[in-house]
Amino acid sequence: MYTDVGQRIWTYLRRSPLTFCWLAILLATTIVQHLLSPGALDTVLANRSTNIDHLTSNPFRVIVLSLFWLDGGGGAAYWLPYAVAFAIFLAPAERWLGWRRWLAIGFAGHILATLLSEGTLALAIAHDVADDSMRNTQDVGVSYFLAAIIAVLTFRIARPWRWGYLAGVVACYGVPLLISPTFTALGHFSSVLIGLACYPLARSKMADQWNPMARWRGSSPRP
């Protein structure tokens, strides 16, 4: 029995290798964050932040490195919500789209939303709407990548359930932007729009759709 369960877990992990390798790296860096002193942690995260100063001096380095650190703290308790999100959204999307399209959509969300939010912040600083000290704010994490993938999964869901899912995604990311229009909230909502704009990359996969009622009806999902 235990061998059977282990085999099933291994098969599940093997079908989404990039998702779970990335999650393992995030666990390692989260443990490092937990072990570092507050001052050392600030230095580590500051050097990997996609802020204005770094994007103008070494953009490729911080755009990549920022994806392997979580903002806000250390310890397994902080990592666990990301583990759940990766299992629910990123893993199914990698299996559905294939790793190349999965990476393309996620990176599009991560890079373009970063440039849009930080570019808007740069304009705000230039017009004295934001303080100049925000040029080197701490900004790391996986949330823009994740938001783009969550959005493109809209096309994985069969109608009419697709529209309920889409409404939930738009509300989840749009309401914070309306209530508290920060540059991070703008980045998250932008990532959702970018993910939805990646429909052409998902279109050829739409024959393989998920219908939440199919199991109850005892039938296969219909496109």
PDB file of N, CA and C in Angstrom, residues 67-137:
ATOM      1  N   LEU A  67      12.896  35.599  -8.258  1.00  0.00           N
ATOM      2  CA  LEU A  67      11.910  34.517  -8.295  1.00  0.00           C
ATOM      3  C   LEU A  67      12.214  33.394  -7.301  1.00  0.00           C
ATOM      4  N   PHE A  68      13.380  33.423  -6.684  1.00  0.00           N
ATOM      5  CA  PHE A  68      13.774  32.327  -5.797  1.00  0.00           C
ATOM      6  C   PHE A  68      13.761  32.719  -4.320  1.00  0.00           C
ATOM      7  N   TRP A  69      13.123  33.856  -4.023  1.00  0.00           N
ATOM      8  CA  TRP A  69      13.014  34.315  -2.648  1.00  0.00           C
ATOM      9  C   TRP A  69      11.594  34.790  -2.399  1.00  0.00           C
ATOM     10  N   LEU A  70      11.127  34.590  -1.163  1.00  0.00           N
ATOM     11  CA  LEU A  70       9.795  35.022  -0.782  1.00  0.00           C
ATOM     12  C   LEU A  70       9.897  36.236   0.122  1.00  0.00           C
ATOM     13  N   ASP A  71       9.092  37.214  -0.156  1.00  0.00           N
ATOM     14  CA  ASP A  71       9.126  38.454   0.614  1.00  0.00           C
ATOM     15  C   ASP A  71       8.280  38.315   1.872  1.00  0.00           C
ATOM     16  N   GLY A  72       8.803  38.755   2.996  1.00  0.00           N
ATOM     17  CA  GLY A  72       7.977  38.837   4.187  1.00  0.00           C
ATOM     18  C   GLY A  72       8.397  38.002   5.368  1.00  0.00           C
ATOM     19  N   GLY A  73       9.321  37.086   5.208  1.00  0.00           N
ATOM     20  CA  GLY A  73       9.726  36.313   6.369  1.00  0.00           C
ATOM     21  C   GLY A  73      10.290  34.967   5.997  1.00  0.00           C
ATOM     22  N   GLY A  74      10.584  34.168   6.998  1.00  0.00           N
ATOM     23  CA  GLY A  74      11.155  32.844   6.782  1.00  0.00           C
ATOM     24  C   GLY A  74      10.411  31.799   7.588  1.00  0.00           C
ATOM     25  N   GLY A  75      10.797  30.555   7.417  1.00  0.00           N
ATOM     26  CA  GLY A  75      10.160  29.467   8.142  1.00  0.00           C
ATOM     27  C   GLY A  75       9.149  28.744   7.282  1.00  0.00           C
ATOM     28  N   ALA A  76       8.930  27.487   7.596  1.00  0.00           N
ATOM     29  CA  ALA A  76       8.038  26.639   6.799  1.00  0.00           C
ATOM     30  C   ALA A  76       6.608  27.163   6.794  1.00  0.00           C
ATOM     31  N   ALA A  77       6.174  27.795   7.899  1.00  0.00           N
ATOM     32  CA  ALA A  77       4.800  28.289   7.972  1.00  0.00           C
ATOM     33  C   ALA A  77       4.536  29.352   6.914  1.00  0.00           C
ATOM     34  N   TYR A  78       5.555  30.131   6.581  1.00  0.00           N
ATOM     35  CA  TYR A  78       5.394  31.152   5.548  1.00  0.00           C
ATOM     36  C   TYR A  78       5.440  30.534   4.161  1.00  0.00           C
ATOM     37  N   TRP A  79       6.175  29.438   4.010  1.00  0.00           N
ATOM     38  CA  TRP A  79       6.318  28.773   2.715  1.00  0.00           C
ATOM     39  C   TRP A  79       5.094  27.952   2.348  1.00  0.00           C
ATOM     40  N   LEU A  80       4.390  27.413   3.344  1.00  0.00           N
ATOM     41  CA  LEU A  80       3.289  26.485   3.099  1.00  0.00           C
ATOM     42  C   LEU A  80       2.178  27.047   2.199  1.00  0.00           C
ATOM     43  N   PRO A  81       1.724  28.291   2.375  1.00  0.00           N
ATOM     44  CA  PRO A  81       0.695  28.805   1.457  1.00  0.00           C
ATOM     45  C   PRO A  81       1.148  28.792   0.003  1.00  0.00           C
ATOM     46  N   TYR A  82       2.437  29.029  -0.225  1.00  0.00           N
ATOM     47  CA  TYR A  82       2.955  28.971  -1.593  1.00  0.00           C
ATOM     48  C   TYR A  82       2.964  27.532  -2.102  1.00  0.00           C
ATOM     49  N   ALA A  83       3.255  26.590  -1.220  1.00  0.00           N
ATOM     50  CA  ALA A  83       3.219  25.183  -1.617  1.00  0.00           C
ATOM     51  C   ALA A  83       1.817  24.798  -2.080  1.00  0.00           C
ATOM     52  N   VAL A  84       0.810  25.285  -1.355  1.00  0.00           N
ATOM     53  CA  VAL A  84      -0.581  25.012  -1.738  1.00  0.00           C
ATOM     54  C   VAL A  84      -0.900  25.667  -3.080  1.00  0.00           C
ATOM     55  N   ALA A  85      -0.496  26.920  -3.247  1.00  0.00           N
ATOM     56  CA  ALA A  85      -0.770  27.639  -4.498  1.00  0.00           C
ATOM     57  C   ALA A  85      -0.066  26.980  -5.679  1.00  0.00           C
ATOM     58  N   PHE A  86       1.160  26.531  -5.474  1.00  0.00           N
ATOM     59  CA  PHE A  86       1.893  25.855  -6.548  1.00  0.00           C
ATOM     60  C   PHE A  86       1.180  24.562  -6.952  1.00  0.00           C
ATOM     61  N   ALA A  87       0.711  23.815  -5.952  1.00  0.00           N
ATOM     62  CA  ALA A  87       0.045  22.536  -6.236  1.00  0.00           C
ATOM     63  C   ALA A  87      -1.300  22.746  -6.932  1.00  0.00           C
ATOM     64  N   ILE A  88      -2.020  23.799  -6.563  1.00  0.00           N
ATOM     65  CA  ILE A  88      -3.353  24.030  -7.117  1.00  0.00           C
ATOM     66  C   ILE A  88      -3.299  24.685  -8.493  1.00  0.00           C
ATOM     67  N   PHE A  89      -2.354  25.610  -8.692  1.00  0.00           N
ATOM     68  CA  PHE A  89      -2.345  26.396  -9.927  1.00  0.00           C
ATOM     69  C   PHE A  89      -1.158  26.081 -10.849  1.00  0.00           C
ATOM     70  N   LEU A  90       0.054  26.165 -10.331  1.00  0.00           N
ATOM     71  CA  LEU A  90       1.209  26.029 -11.209  1.00  0.00           C
ATOM     72  C   LEU A  90       1.385  24.610 -11.742  1.00  0.00           C
ATOM     73  N   ALA A  91       1.214  23.621 -10.890  1.00  0.00           N
ATOM     74  CA  ALA A  91       1.407  22.233 -11.343  1.00  0.00           C
ATOM     75  C   ALA A  91       0.398  21.831 -12.426  1.00  0.00           C
ATOM     76  N   PRO A  92      -0.901  22.063 -12.223  1.00  0.00           N
ATOM     77  CA  PRO A  92      -1.848  21.724 -13.301  1.00  0.00           C
ATOM     78  C   PRO A  92      -1.583  22.509 -14.585  1.00  0.00           C
ATOM     79  N   ALA A  93      -1.173  23.768 -14.445  1.00  0.00           N
ATOM     80  CA  ALA A  93      -0.896  24.576 -15.636  1.00  0.00           C
ATOM     81  C   ALA A  93       0.320  24.050 -16.391  1.00  0.00           C
ATOM     82  N   GLU A  94       1.350  23.601 -15.669  1.00  0.00           N
ATOM     83  CA  GLU A  94       2.527  23.042 -16.344  1.00  0.00           C
ATOM     84  C   GLU A  94       2.159  21.766 -17.098  1.00  0.00           C
ATOM     85  N   ARG A  95       1.349  20.926 -16.484  1.00  0.00           N
ATOM     86  CA  ARG A  95       0.926  19.691 -17.164  1.00  0.00           C
ATOM     87  C   ARG A  95       0.073  20.003 -18.392  1.00  0.00           C
ATOM     88  N   TRP A  96      -0.783  20.990 -18.257  1.00  0.00           N
ATOM     89  CA  TRP A  96      -1.708  21.327 -19.339  1.00  0.00           C
ATOM     90  C   TRP A  96      -1.004  22.021 -20.514  1.00  0.00           C
ATOM     91  N   LEU A  97      -0.196  23.019 -20.211  1.00  0.00           N
ATOM     92  CA  LEU A  97       0.427  23.835 -21.256  1.00  0.00           C
ATOM     93  C   LEU A  97       1.724  23.247 -21.789  1.00  0.00           C
ATOM     94  N   GLY A  98       2.410  22.430 -20.965  1.00  0.00           N
ATOM     95  CA  GLY A  98       3.780  22.036 -21.291  1.00  0.00           C
ATOM     96  C   GLY A  98       4.727  23.086 -20.724  1.00  0.00           C
ATOM     97  N   TRP A  99       5.935  22.673 -20.415  1.00  0.00           N
ATOM     98  CA  TRP A  99       6.824  23.564 -19.660  1.00  0.00           C
ATOM     99  C   TRP A  99       7.232  24.810 -20.445  1.00  0.00           C
ATOM    100  N   ARG A 100       7.341  24.711 -21.780  1.00  0.00           N
ATOM    101  CA  ARG A 100       7.769  25.877 -22.557  1.00  0.00           C
ATOM    102  C   ARG A 100       6.729  26.994 -22.510  1.00  0.00           C
ATOM    103  N   ARG A 101       5.468  26.665 -22.776  1.00  0.00           N
ATOM    104  CA  ARG A 101       4.419  27.687 -22.742  1.00  0.00           C
ATOM    105  C   ARG A 101       4.189  28.181 -21.320  1.00  0.00           C
ATOM    106  N   TRP A 102       4.293  27.264 -20.378  1.00  0.00           N
ATOM    107  CA  TRP A 102       4.144  27.621 -18.958  1.00  0.00           C
ATOM    108  C   TRP A 102       5.179  28.669 -18.565  1.00  0.00           C
ATOM    109  N   LEU A 103       6.429  28.426 -18.937  1.00  0.00           N
ATOM    110  CA  LEU A 103       7.486  29.389 -18.645  1.00  0.00           C
ATOM    111  C   LEU A 103       7.262  30.702 -19.386  1.00  0.00           C
ATOM    112  N   ALA A 104       6.883  30.631 -20.649  1.00  0.00           N
ATOM    113  CA  ALA A 104       6.696  31.836 -21.449  1.00  0.00           C
ATOM    114  C   ALA A 104       5.617  32.734 -20.844  1.00  0.00           C
ATOM    115  N   ILE A 105       4.499  32.141 -20.446  1.00  0.00           N
ATOM    116  CA  ILE A 105       3.406  32.931 -19.874  1.00  0.00           C
ATOM    117  C   ILE A 105       3.781  33.480 -18.502  1.00  0.00           C
ATOM    118  N   GLY A 106       4.371  32.628 -17.670  1.00  0.00           N
ATOM    119  CA  GLY A 106       4.767  33.081 -16.338  1.00  0.00           C
ATOM    120  C   GLY A 106       5.806  34.183 -16.385  1.00  0.00           C
ATOM    121  N   PHE A 107       6.818  34.015 -17.243  1.00  0.00           N
ATOM    122  CA  PHE A 107       7.847  35.045 -17.360  1.00  0.00           C
ATOM    123  C   PHE A 107       7.289  36.328 -17.963  1.00  0.00           C
ATOM    124  N   ALA A 108       6.357  36.199 -18.899  1.00  0.00           N
ATOM    125  CA  ALA A 108       5.730  37.394 -19.464  1.00  0.00           C
ATOM    126  C   ALA A 108       5.051  38.195 -18.358  1.00  0.00           C
ATOM    127  N   GLY A 109       4.302  37.502 -17.487  1.00  0.00           N
ATOM    128  CA  GLY A 109       3.660  38.185 -16.372  1.00  0.00           C
ATOM    129  C   GLY A 109       4.667  38.791 -15.422  1.00  0.00           C
ATOM    130  N   HIS A 110       5.682  38.033 -15.072  1.00  0.00           N
ATOM    131  CA  HIS A 110       6.688  38.489 -14.113  1.00  0.00           C
ATOM    132  C   HIS A 110       7.463  39.703 -14.643  1.00  0.00           C
ATOM    133  N   ILE A 111       7.930  39.611 -15.870  1.00  0.00           N
ATOM    134  CA  ILE A 111       8.781  40.668 -16.423  1.00  0.00           C
ATOM    135  C   ILE A 111       7.975  41.915 -16.771  1.00  0.00           C
ATOM    136  N   LEU A 112       6.888  41.734 -17.526  1.00  0.00           N
ATOM    137  CA  LEU A 112       6.127  42.897 -17.983  1.00  0.00           C
ATOM    138  C   LEU A 112       5.440  43.626 -16.831  1.00  0.00           C
ATOM    139  N   ALA A 113       4.897  42.871 -15.878  1.00  0.00           N
ATOM    140  CA  ALA A 113       4.253  43.517 -14.734  1.00  0.00           C
ATOM    141  C   ALA A 113       5.274  44.243 -13.869  1.00  0.00           C
ATOM    142  N   THR A 114       6.461  43.667 -13.739  1.00  0.00           N
ATOM    143  CA  THR A 114       7.532  44.342 -12.989  1.00  0.00           C
ATOM    144  C   THR A 114       7.902  45.655 -13.660  1.00  0.00           C
ATOM    145  N   LEU A 115       8.101  45.612 -14.966  1.00  0.00           N
ATOM    146  CA  LEU A 115       8.480  46.826 -15.695  1.00  0.00           C
ATOM    147  C   LEU A 115       7.370  47.866 -15.648  1.00  0.00           C
ATOM    148  N   LEU A 116       6.125  47.430 -15.754  1.00  0.00           N
ATOM    149  CA  LEU A 116       5.010  48.372 -15.713  1.00  0.00           C
ATOM    150  C   LEU A 116       4.870  49.021 -14.340  1.00  0.00           C
ATOM    151  N   SER A 117       4.916  48.201 -13.292  1.00  0.00           N
ATOM    152  CA  SER A 117       4.734  48.758 -11.944  1.00  0.00           C
ATOM    153  C   SER A 117       5.910  49.651 -11.546  1.00  0.00           C
ATOM    154  N   GLU A 118       7.135  49.205 -11.841  1.00  0.00           N
ATOM    155  CA  GLU A 118       8.300  50.020 -11.484  1.00  0.00           C
ATOM    156  C   GLU A 118       8.410  51.255 -12.387  1.00  0.00           C
ATOM    157  N   GLY A 119       7.986  51.120 -13.641  1.00  0.00           N
ATOM    158  CA  GLY A 119       7.968  52.279 -14.530  1.00  0.00           C
ATOM    159  C   GLY A 119       6.974  53.323 -14.053  1.00  0.00           C
ATOM    160  N   THR A 120       5.809  52.872 -13.593  1.00  0.00           N
ATOM    161  CA  THR A 120       4.820  53.795 -13.036  1.00  0.00           C
ATOM    162  C   THR A 120       5.353  54.468 -11.778  1.00  0.00           C
ATOM    163  N   LEU A 121       6.060  53.680 -10.953  1.00  0.00           N
ATOM    164  CA  LEU A 121       6.676  54.246  -9.757  1.00  0.00           C
ATOM    165  C   LEU A 121       7.728  55.289 -10.132  1.00  0.00           C
ATOM    166  N   ALA A 122       8.527  55.020 -11.157  1.00  0.00           N
ATOM    167  CA  ALA A 122       9.544  55.979 -11.605  1.00  0.00           C
ATOM    168  C   ALA A 122       8.898  57.288 -12.052  1.00  0.00           C
ATOM    169  N   LEU A 123       7.783  57.197 -12.756  1.00  0.00           N
ATOM    170  CA  LEU A 123       7.062  58.405 -13.175  1.00  0.00           C
ATOM    171  C   LEU A 123       6.533  59.164 -11.958  1.00  0.00           C
ATOM    172  N   ALA A 124       6.018  58.421 -10.986  1.00  0.00           N
ATOM    173  CA  ALA A 124       5.505  59.062  -9.776  1.00  0.00           C
ATOM    174  C   ALA A 124       6.618  59.787  -9.019  1.00  0.00           C
ATOM    175  N   ILE A 125       7.798  59.184  -8.976  1.00  0.00           N
ATOM    176  CA  ILE A 125       8.943  59.835  -8.322  1.00  0.00           C
ATOM    177  C   ILE A 125       9.351  61.080  -9.097  1.00  0.00           C
ATOM    178  N   ALA A 126       9.383  60.968 -10.423  1.00  0.00           N
ATOM    179  CA  ALA A 126       9.789  62.097 -11.260  1.00  0.00           C
ATOM    180  C   ALA A 126       8.847  63.285 -11.104  1.00  0.00           C
ATOM    181  N   HIS A 127       7.570  63.015 -10.795  1.00  0.00           N
ATOM    182  CA  HIS A 127       6.586  64.087 -10.649  1.00  0.00           C
ATOM    183  C   HIS A 127       6.299  64.395  -9.182  1.00  0.00           C
ATOM    184  N   ASP A 128       7.194  63.935  -8.293  1.00  0.00           N
ATOM    185  CA  ASP A 128       7.105  64.212  -6.858  1.00  0.00           C
ATOM    186  C   ASP A 128       5.822  63.684  -6.213  1.00  0.00           C
ATOM    187  N   VAL A 129       5.264  62.631  -6.800  1.00  0.00           N
ATOM    188  CA  VAL A 129       4.097  61.988  -6.201  1.00  0.00           C
ATOM    189  C   VAL A 129       4.545  60.918  -5.204  1.00  0.00           C
ATOM    190  N   ALA A 130       5.706  60.319  -5.443  1.00  0.00           N
ATOM    191  CA  ALA A 130       6.286  59.315  -4.549  1.00  0.00           C
ATOM    192  C   ALA A 130       7.674  59.771  -4.133  1.00  0.00           C
ATOM    193  N   ASP A 131       8.111  59.303  -2.973  1.00  0.00           N
ATOM    194  CA  ASP A 131       9.423  59.683  -2.451  1.00  0.00           C
ATOM    195  C   ASP A 131      10.541  59.004  -3.225  1.00  0.00           C
ATOM    196  N   ASP A 132      11.649  59.698  -3.384  1.00  0.00           N
ATOM    197  CA  ASP A 132      12.785  59.171  -4.149  1.00  0.00           C
ATOM    198  C   ASP A 132      13.385  57.923  -3.504  1.00  0.00           C
ATOM    199  N   SER A 133      13.185  57.753  -2.202  1.00  0.00           N
ATOM    200  CA  SER A 133      13.735  56.578  -1.508  1.00  0.00           C
ATOM    201  C   SER A 133      13.113  55.283  -2.013  1.00  0.00           C
ATOM    202  N   MET A 134      11.990  55.367  -2.705  1.00  0.00           N
ATOM    203  CA  MET A 134      11.320  54.162  -3.195  1.00  0.00           C
ATOM    204  C   MET A 134      12.016  53.572  -4.419  1.00  0.00           C
ATOM    205  N   ARG A 135      13.045  54.234  -4.896  1.00  0.00           N
ATOM    206  CA  ARG A 135      13.815  53.698  -6.022  1.00  0.00           C
ATOM    207  C   ARG A 135      14.490  52.378  -5.679  1.00  0.00           C
ATOM    208  N   ASN A 136      14.807  52.186  -4.401  1.00  0.00           N
ATOM    209  CA  ASN A 136      15.498  50.952  -4.007  1.00  0.00           C
ATOM    210  C   ASN A 136      14.706  50.152  -2.982  1.00  0.00           C
ATOM    211  N   THR A 137      13.386  50.121  -3.167  1.00  0.00           N
ATOM    212  CA  THR A 137      12.547  49.335  -2.270  1.00  0.00           C
ATOM    213  C   THR A 137      12.803  47.838  -2.450  1.00  0.00           C
TER     214      THR A 137
END
